[in-house]
């Protein structure tokens, strides 16, 4: 019975597809985990201020809001300052309470704050509704910092170490060559790992962008090395 061999070009294509999947899929996943910097078209209502879930007494003359119970997260955003925009008007407010009837990222505005956008103090018995945009005033808020660190951690832990078992599928003459390629991929893995820290960086977005650019450069270098090794293996065959 004749001996069958896996075509070298097919093996190279498989290696490339597998490498691309394990290198870039964690970054795609991490990107989806990052929160939106700007929450647009969010449903906002109004309420009478009093003792807020954050533990402070407030009044209707203050520019304050209650954040949706879906995002309150045990007071994670208590005291955070946000910026709200609606039909050309903008105002800053502080998160002091939890809104049980609000949708995700929805806000309940104090009487004076709601009146700022609609032209007068709103009667809570006839709740008004607007769809406005809002974002955290501090770009380095806990929301962005924790999500960036979490995304980096996921990308680091999900990147597997390339296995040398792939070489067993190639011909015996090319086995030593592909074993060397696994070392190159392994060294690339070390370069692609994004360091994480328990203390958020002062500029996480810049650090992440630089890390991704370095990853792309390292990936191109690895591909060049793999193509060179495949060419050598082809000559050996």
mmCIF file of C-alpha atoms in Angstrom:
data_model
loop_
_atom_site.group_PDB
_atom_site.id
_atom_site.type_symbol
_atom_site.label_atom_id
_atom_site.label_comp_id
_atom_site.label_asym_id
_atom_site.label_seq_id
_atom_site.Cartn_x
_atom_site.Cartn_y
_atom_site.Cartn_z
ATOM 1 C CA UNK A 1 0.000 0.000 0.000
ATOM 2 C CA UNK A 2 1.530 3.365 -0.994
ATOM 3 C CA UNK A 3 2.457 5.775 1.788
ATOM 4 C CA UNK A 4 0.437 9.006 1.824
ATOM 5 C CA UNK A 5 1.925 12.336 2.852
ATOM 6 C CA UNK A 6 0.127 15.529 3.815
ATOM 7 C CA UNK A 7 0.901 18.204 1.180
ATOM 8 C CA UNK A 8 3.327 20.760 2.565
ATOM 9 C CA UNK A 9 1.242 23.728 1.376
ATOM 10 C CA UNK A 10 -1.845 22.328 3.094
ATOM 11 C CA UNK A 11 0.076 21.849 6.331
ATOM 12 C CA UNK A 12 1.353 25.431 6.169
ATOM 13 C CA UNK A 13 -2.173 26.746 5.617
ATOM 14 C CA UNK A 14 -3.432 24.799 8.616
ATOM 15 C CA UNK A 15 -0.615 26.123 10.791
ATOM 16 C CA UNK A 16 -1.353 29.697 9.701
ATOM 17 C CA UNK A 17 -5.084 29.392 10.407
ATOM 18 C CA UNK A 18 -4.511 27.862 13.837
ATOM 19 C CA UNK A 19 -1.896 30.494 14.709
ATOM 20 C CA UNK A 20 -4.195 33.350 13.623
ATOM 21 C CA UNK A 21 -7.085 31.958 15.665
ATOM 22 C CA UNK A 22 -5.200 31.610 18.940
ATOM 23 C CA UNK A 23 -3.306 34.906 18.598
ATOM 24 C CA UNK A 24 -6.108 37.245 17.550
ATOM 25 C CA UNK A 25 -9.318 35.730 18.949
ATOM 26 C CA UNK A 26 -8.499 36.833 22.547
ATOM 27 C CA UNK A 27 -8.121 40.437 21.369
ATOM 28 C CA UNK A 28 -11.471 40.294 19.561
ATOM 29 C CA UNK A 29 -13.085 38.943 22.727
ATOM 30 C CA UNK A 30 -11.369 41.581 24.842
ATOM 31 C CA UNK A 31 -12.616 44.343 22.543
ATOM 32 C CA UNK A 32 -16.228 43.249 23.015
ATOM 33 C CA UNK A 33 -15.783 43.311 26.778
ATOM 34 C CA UNK A 34 -14.746 46.940 26.837
ATOM 35 C CA UNK A 35 -17.575 49.312 27.850
ATOM 36 C CA UNK A 36 -18.753 52.066 25.549
ATOM 37 C CA UNK A 37 -17.106 55.414 26.314
ATOM 38 C CA UNK A 38 -20.304 57.196 25.200
ATOM 39 C CA UNK A 39 -23.782 55.885 26.028
ATOM 40 C CA UNK A 40 -26.069 57.201 23.277
ATOM 41 C CA UNK A 41 -29.844 57.352 22.987
ATOM 42 C CA UNK A 42 -30.327 56.328 26.621
ATOM 43 C CA UNK A 43 -33.777 56.541 28.227
ATOM 44 C CA UNK A 44 -33.850 59.109 31.046
ATOM 45 C CA UNK A 45 -36.659 59.981 33.455
ATOM 46 C CA UNK A 46 -36.983 62.187 36.566
ATOM 47 C CA UNK A 47 -37.592 61.651 40.282
ATOM 48 C CA UNK A 48 -37.794 63.445 43.627
ATOM 49 C CA UNK A 49 -34.461 63.322 45.429
ATOM 50 C CA UNK A 50 -34.032 62.201 49.027
ATOM 51 C CA UNK A 51 -31.931 59.557 50.740
ATOM 52 C CA UNK A 52 -30.008 57.875 47.932
ATOM 53 C CA UNK A 53 -28.765 54.303 47.731
ATOM 54 C CA UNK A 54 -25.229 55.694 48.009
ATOM 55 C CA UNK A 55 -26.028 56.784 51.584
ATOM 56 C CA UNK A 56 -26.398 60.566 51.208
ATOM 57 C CA UNK A 57 -29.340 62.939 51.539
ATOM 58 C CA UNK A 58 -29.956 64.987 48.406
ATOM 59 C CA UNK A 59 -32.450 67.596 47.201
ATOM 60 C CA UNK A 60 -34.151 68.480 43.933
ATOM 61 C CA UNK A 61 -31.993 71.560 43.383
ATOM 62 C CA UNK A 62 -28.876 69.446 42.933
ATOM 63 C CA UNK A 63 -27.753 68.082 39.581
ATOM 64 C CA UNK A 64 -27.799 64.421 40.568
ATOM 65 C CA UNK A 65 -28.876 61.135 38.982
ATOM 66 C CA UNK A 66 -29.764 57.572 39.886
ATOM 67 C CA UNK A 67 -28.116 54.937 37.682
ATOM 68 C CA UNK A 68 -29.890 51.785 36.513
ATOM 69 C CA UNK A 69 -29.985 48.885 38.970
ATOM 70 C CA UNK A 70 -28.485 46.791 36.162
ATOM 71 C CA UNK A 71 -25.281 48.838 36.419
ATOM 72 C CA UNK A 72 -25.328 50.006 40.052
ATOM 73 C CA UNK A 73 -23.102 47.073 41.056
ATOM 74 C CA UNK A 74 -23.144 47.627 44.826
ATOM 75 C CA UNK A 75 -22.365 51.327 44.502
ATOM 76 C CA UNK A 76 -19.420 51.027 42.098
ATOM 77 C CA UNK A 77 -20.249 54.386 40.499
ATOM 78 C CA UNK A 78 -21.391 56.301 43.595
ATOM 79 C CA UNK A 79 -19.982 59.825 43.509
ATOM 80 C CA UNK A 80 -18.854 59.559 39.888
ATOM 81 C CA UNK A 81 -19.388 62.667 37.781
ATOM 82 C CA UNK A 82 -21.032 62.296 34.386
ATOM 83 C CA UNK A 83 -21.834 64.584 31.462
ATOM 84 C CA UNK A 84 -25.303 64.514 29.871
ATOM 85 C CA UNK A 85 -26.150 65.966 26.439
ATOM 86 C CA UNK A 86 -29.619 66.511 24.979
ATOM 87 C CA UNK A 87 -30.643 68.624 21.977
ATOM 88 C CA UNK A 88 -27.632 70.910 22.206
ATOM 89 C CA UNK A 89 -27.774 71.298 25.989
ATOM 90 C CA UNK A 90 -25.141 69.817 28.300
ATOM 91 C CA UNK A 91 -24.867 69.471 32.071
ATOM 92 C CA UNK A 92 -22.712 67.601 34.556
ATOM 93 C CA UNK A 93 -24.223 65.554 37.367
ATOM 94 C CA UNK A 94 -23.212 63.160 40.140
ATOM 95 C CA UNK A 95 -24.381 59.569 40.596
ATOM 96 C CA UNK A 96 -25.980 59.277 44.054
ATOM 97 C CA UNK A 97 -28.731 56.685 43.786
ATOM 98 C CA UNK A 98 -30.012 53.485 42.154
ATOM 99 C CA UNK A 99 -32.918 53.442 39.696
ATOM 100 C CA UNK A 100 -34.889 50.195 39.913
ATOM 101 C CA UNK A 101 -37.074 50.893 36.861
ATOM 102 C CA UNK A 102 -34.371 52.132 34.489
ATOM 103 C CA UNK A 103 -33.064 50.068 31.545
ATOM 104 C CA UNK A 104 -29.379 49.248 31.186
ATOM 105 C CA UNK A 105 -27.290 52.423 31.606
ATOM 106 C CA UNK A 106 -30.557 54.365 32.015
ATOM 107 C CA UNK A 107 -30.694 57.369 34.370
ATOM 108 C CA UNK A 108 -33.261 58.989 36.664
ATOM 109 C CA UNK A 109 -32.611 62.747 36.859
ATOM 110 C CA UNK A 110 -33.379 65.136 39.706
ATOM 111 C CA UNK A 111 -36.170 67.680 39.093
ATOM 112 C CA UNK A 112 -33.846 70.621 38.431
ATOM 113 C CA UNK A 113 -31.541 68.595 36.195
ATOM 114 C CA UNK A 114 -34.426 67.258 34.123
ATOM 115 C CA UNK A 115 -35.865 70.765 33.933
ATOM 116 C CA UNK A 116 -32.540 72.029 32.576
ATOM 117 C CA UNK A 117 -33.078 69.922 29.475
ATOM 118 C CA UNK A 118 -36.857 70.307 28.997
ATOM 119 C CA UNK A 119 -37.228 73.950 30.067
ATOM 120 C CA UNK A 120 -38.718 73.705 33.531
ATOM 121 C CA UNK A 121 -39.102 71.613 36.669
ATOM 122 C CA UNK A 122 -40.830 68.348 35.798
ATOM 123 C CA UNK A 123 -43.803 67.033 37.764
ATOM 124 C CA UNK A 124 -42.912 63.563 39.019
ATOM 125 C CA UNK A 125 -46.588 62.523 38.896
ATOM 126 C CA UNK A 126 -46.426 62.907 35.136
ATOM 127 C CA UNK A 127 -43.006 61.470 34.482
ATOM 128 C CA UNK A 128 -41.325 62.844 31.421
ATOM 129 C CA UNK A 129 -38.967 60.820 29.259
ATOM 130 C CA UNK A 130 -36.061 61.915 27.082
ATOM 131 C CA UNK A 131 -33.501 59.935 25.141
ATOM 132 C CA UNK A 132 -30.123 61.543 25.685
ATOM 133 C CA UNK A 133 -26.397 60.789 25.615
ATOM 134 C CA UNK A 134 -24.081 60.555 28.586
ATOM 135 C CA UNK A 135 -20.539 59.581 29.504
ATOM 136 C CA UNK A 136 -18.210 59.649 32.502
ATOM 137 C CA UNK A 137 -16.395 62.977 32.845
ATOM 138 C CA UNK A 138 -13.145 61.236 33.789
ATOM 139 C CA UNK A 139 -11.854 59.220 30.795
ATOM 140 C CA UNK A 140 -9.818 57.126 33.245
ATOM 141 C CA UNK A 141 -12.879 56.143 35.283
ATOM 142 C CA UNK A 142 -12.961 52.858 37.143
ATOM 143 C CA UNK A 143 -15.236 51.488 34.415
ATOM 144 C CA UNK A 144 -12.609 51.889 31.692
ATOM 145 C CA UNK A 145 -9.603 51.014 33.847
ATOM 146 C CA UNK A 146 -11.042 47.770 35.243
ATOM 147 C CA UNK A 147 -12.349 46.652 31.857
ATOM 148 C CA UNK A 148 -9.011 47.339 30.163
ATOM 149 C CA UNK A 149 -7.138 45.385 32.830
ATOM 150 C CA UNK A 150 -9.653 42.538 32.574
ATOM 151 C CA UNK A 151 -9.345 42.456 28.792
ATOM 152 C CA UNK A 152 -5.548 42.349 29.002
ATOM 153 C CA UNK A 153 -5.747 39.518 31.522
ATOM 154 C CA UNK A 154 -8.077 37.514 29.263
ATOM 155 C CA UNK A 155 -5.825 38.040 26.252
ATOM 156 C CA UNK A 156 -2.807 36.890 28.263
ATOM 157 C CA UNK A 157 -4.350 33.775 29.786
ATOM 158 C CA UNK A 158 -6.188 32.633 26.662
ATOM 159 C CA UNK A 159 -3.123 32.675 24.404
ATOM 160 C CA UNK A 160 -1.975 29.009 24.403
ATOM 161 C CA UNK A 161 1.556 27.791 24.097
ATOM 162 C CA UNK A 162 2.137 26.394 20.584
ATOM 163 C CA UNK A 163 2.635 22.629 20.655
ATOM 164 C CA UNK A 164 5.377 20.746 18.859
ATOM 165 C CA UNK A 165 2.864 17.938 18.143
ATOM 166 C CA UNK A 166 2.149 19.574 14.790
ATOM 167 C CA UNK A 167 5.512 18.322 13.563
ATOM 168 C CA UNK A 168 4.317 14.710 13.848
ATOM 169 C CA UNK A 169 1.863 15.305 10.984
ATOM 170 C CA UNK A 170 4.604 16.285 8.549
ATOM 171 C CA UNK A 171 7.051 14.021 6.751
ATOM 172 C CA UNK A 172 9.952 12.581 8.713
ATOM 173 C CA UNK A 173 12.445 14.680 6.761
ATOM 174 C CA UNK A 174 10.738 17.920 7.712
ATOM 175 C CA UNK A 175 10.065 17.054 11.354
ATOM 176 C CA UNK A 176 13.167 18.719 12.758
ATOM 177 C CA UNK A 177 12.466 21.858 10.723
ATOM 178 C CA UNK A 178 8.922 22.238 12.037
ATOM 179 C CA UNK A 179 10.095 21.547 15.566
ATOM 180 C CA UNK A 180 12.210 24.674 15.197
ATOM 181 C CA UNK A 181 9.144 26.585 14.041
ATOM 182 C CA UNK A 182 7.355 25.655 17.258
ATOM 183 C CA UNK A 183 10.202 27.285 19.198
ATOM 184 C CA UNK A 184 9.781 30.428 17.119
ATOM 185 C CA UNK A 185 6.041 30.443 17.790
ATOM 186 C CA UNK A 186 6.736 29.885 21.489
ATOM 187 C CA UNK A 187 9.071 32.863 21.631
ATOM 188 C CA UNK A 188 6.428 34.888 19.804
ATOM 189 C CA UNK A 189 3.914 33.891 22.469
ATOM 190 C CA UNK A 190 6.119 35.438 25.135
ATOM 191 C CA UNK A 191 6.338 38.653 23.158
ATOM 192 C CA UNK A 192 2.586 38.794 22.566
ATOM 193 C CA UNK A 193 1.630 38.439 26.240
ATOM 194 C CA UNK A 194 0.294 41.710 27.587
ATOM 195 C CA UNK A 195 1.467 42.398 31.149
ATOM 196 C CA UNK A 196 -1.245 43.126 33.659
ATOM 197 C CA UNK A 197 -1.075 45.067 36.874
ATOM 198 C CA UNK A 198 -3.222 45.388 39.954
ATOM 199 C CA UNK A 199 -2.803 49.173 39.644
ATOM 200 C CA UNK A 200 -4.488 50.682 36.535
ATOM 201 C CA UNK A 201 -2.181 52.490 34.150
ATOM 202 C CA UNK A 202 -2.459 56.232 33.768
ATOM 203 C CA UNK A 203 -3.087 55.777 30.024
ATOM 204 C CA UNK A 204 -4.478 52.243 29.448
ATOM 205 C CA UNK A 205 -5.796 53.031 25.958
ATOM 206 C CA UNK A 206 -2.347 54.139 24.717
ATOM 207 C CA UNK A 207 -0.604 51.132 26.280
ATOM 208 C CA UNK A 208 -3.114 48.739 24.740
ATOM 209 C CA UNK A 209 -2.747 50.313 21.283
ATOM 210 C CA UNK A 210 1.052 50.088 21.443
ATOM 211 C CA UNK A 211 0.842 46.466 22.578
ATOM 212 C CA UNK A 212 -1.444 45.574 19.665
ATOM 213 C CA UNK A 213 0.911 47.256 17.168
ATOM 214 C CA UNK A 214 3.833 45.302 18.617
ATOM 215 C CA UNK A 215 1.796 42.102 18.424
ATOM 216 C CA UNK A 216 1.101 42.658 14.725
ATOM 217 C CA UNK A 217 4.788 43.265 14.051
ATOM 218 C CA UNK A 218 5.793 40.132 15.947
ATOM 219 C CA UNK A 219 3.119 38.129 14.148
ATOM 220 C CA UNK A 220 4.485 39.234 10.752
ATOM 221 C CA UNK A 221 7.993 38.230 11.811
ATOM 222 C CA UNK A 222 6.764 34.794 12.867
ATOM 223 C CA UNK A 223 4.984 34.301 9.543
ATOM 224 C CA UNK A 224 8.151 35.194 7.653
ATOM 225 C CA UNK A 225 10.105 32.680 9.729
ATOM 226 C CA UNK A 226 7.480 29.994 9.166
ATOM 227 C CA UNK A 227 7.462 30.572 5.407
ATOM 228 C CA UNK A 228 11.242 30.337 5.366
ATOM 229 C CA UNK A 229 11.153 27.080 7.313
ATOM 230 C CA UNK A 230 8.497 25.658 5.007
ATOM 231 C CA UNK A 231 10.614 26.517 1.994
ATOM 232 C CA UNK A 232 13.582 24.725 3.570
ATOM 233 C CA UNK A 233 11.409 21.713 4.325
ATOM 234 C CA UNK A 234 10.205 21.661 0.713
ATOM 235 C CA UNK A 235 13.766 21.643 -0.550
ATOM 236 C CA UNK A 236 14.621 18.821 1.830
ATOM 237 C CA UNK A 237 11.724 16.754 0.462
#
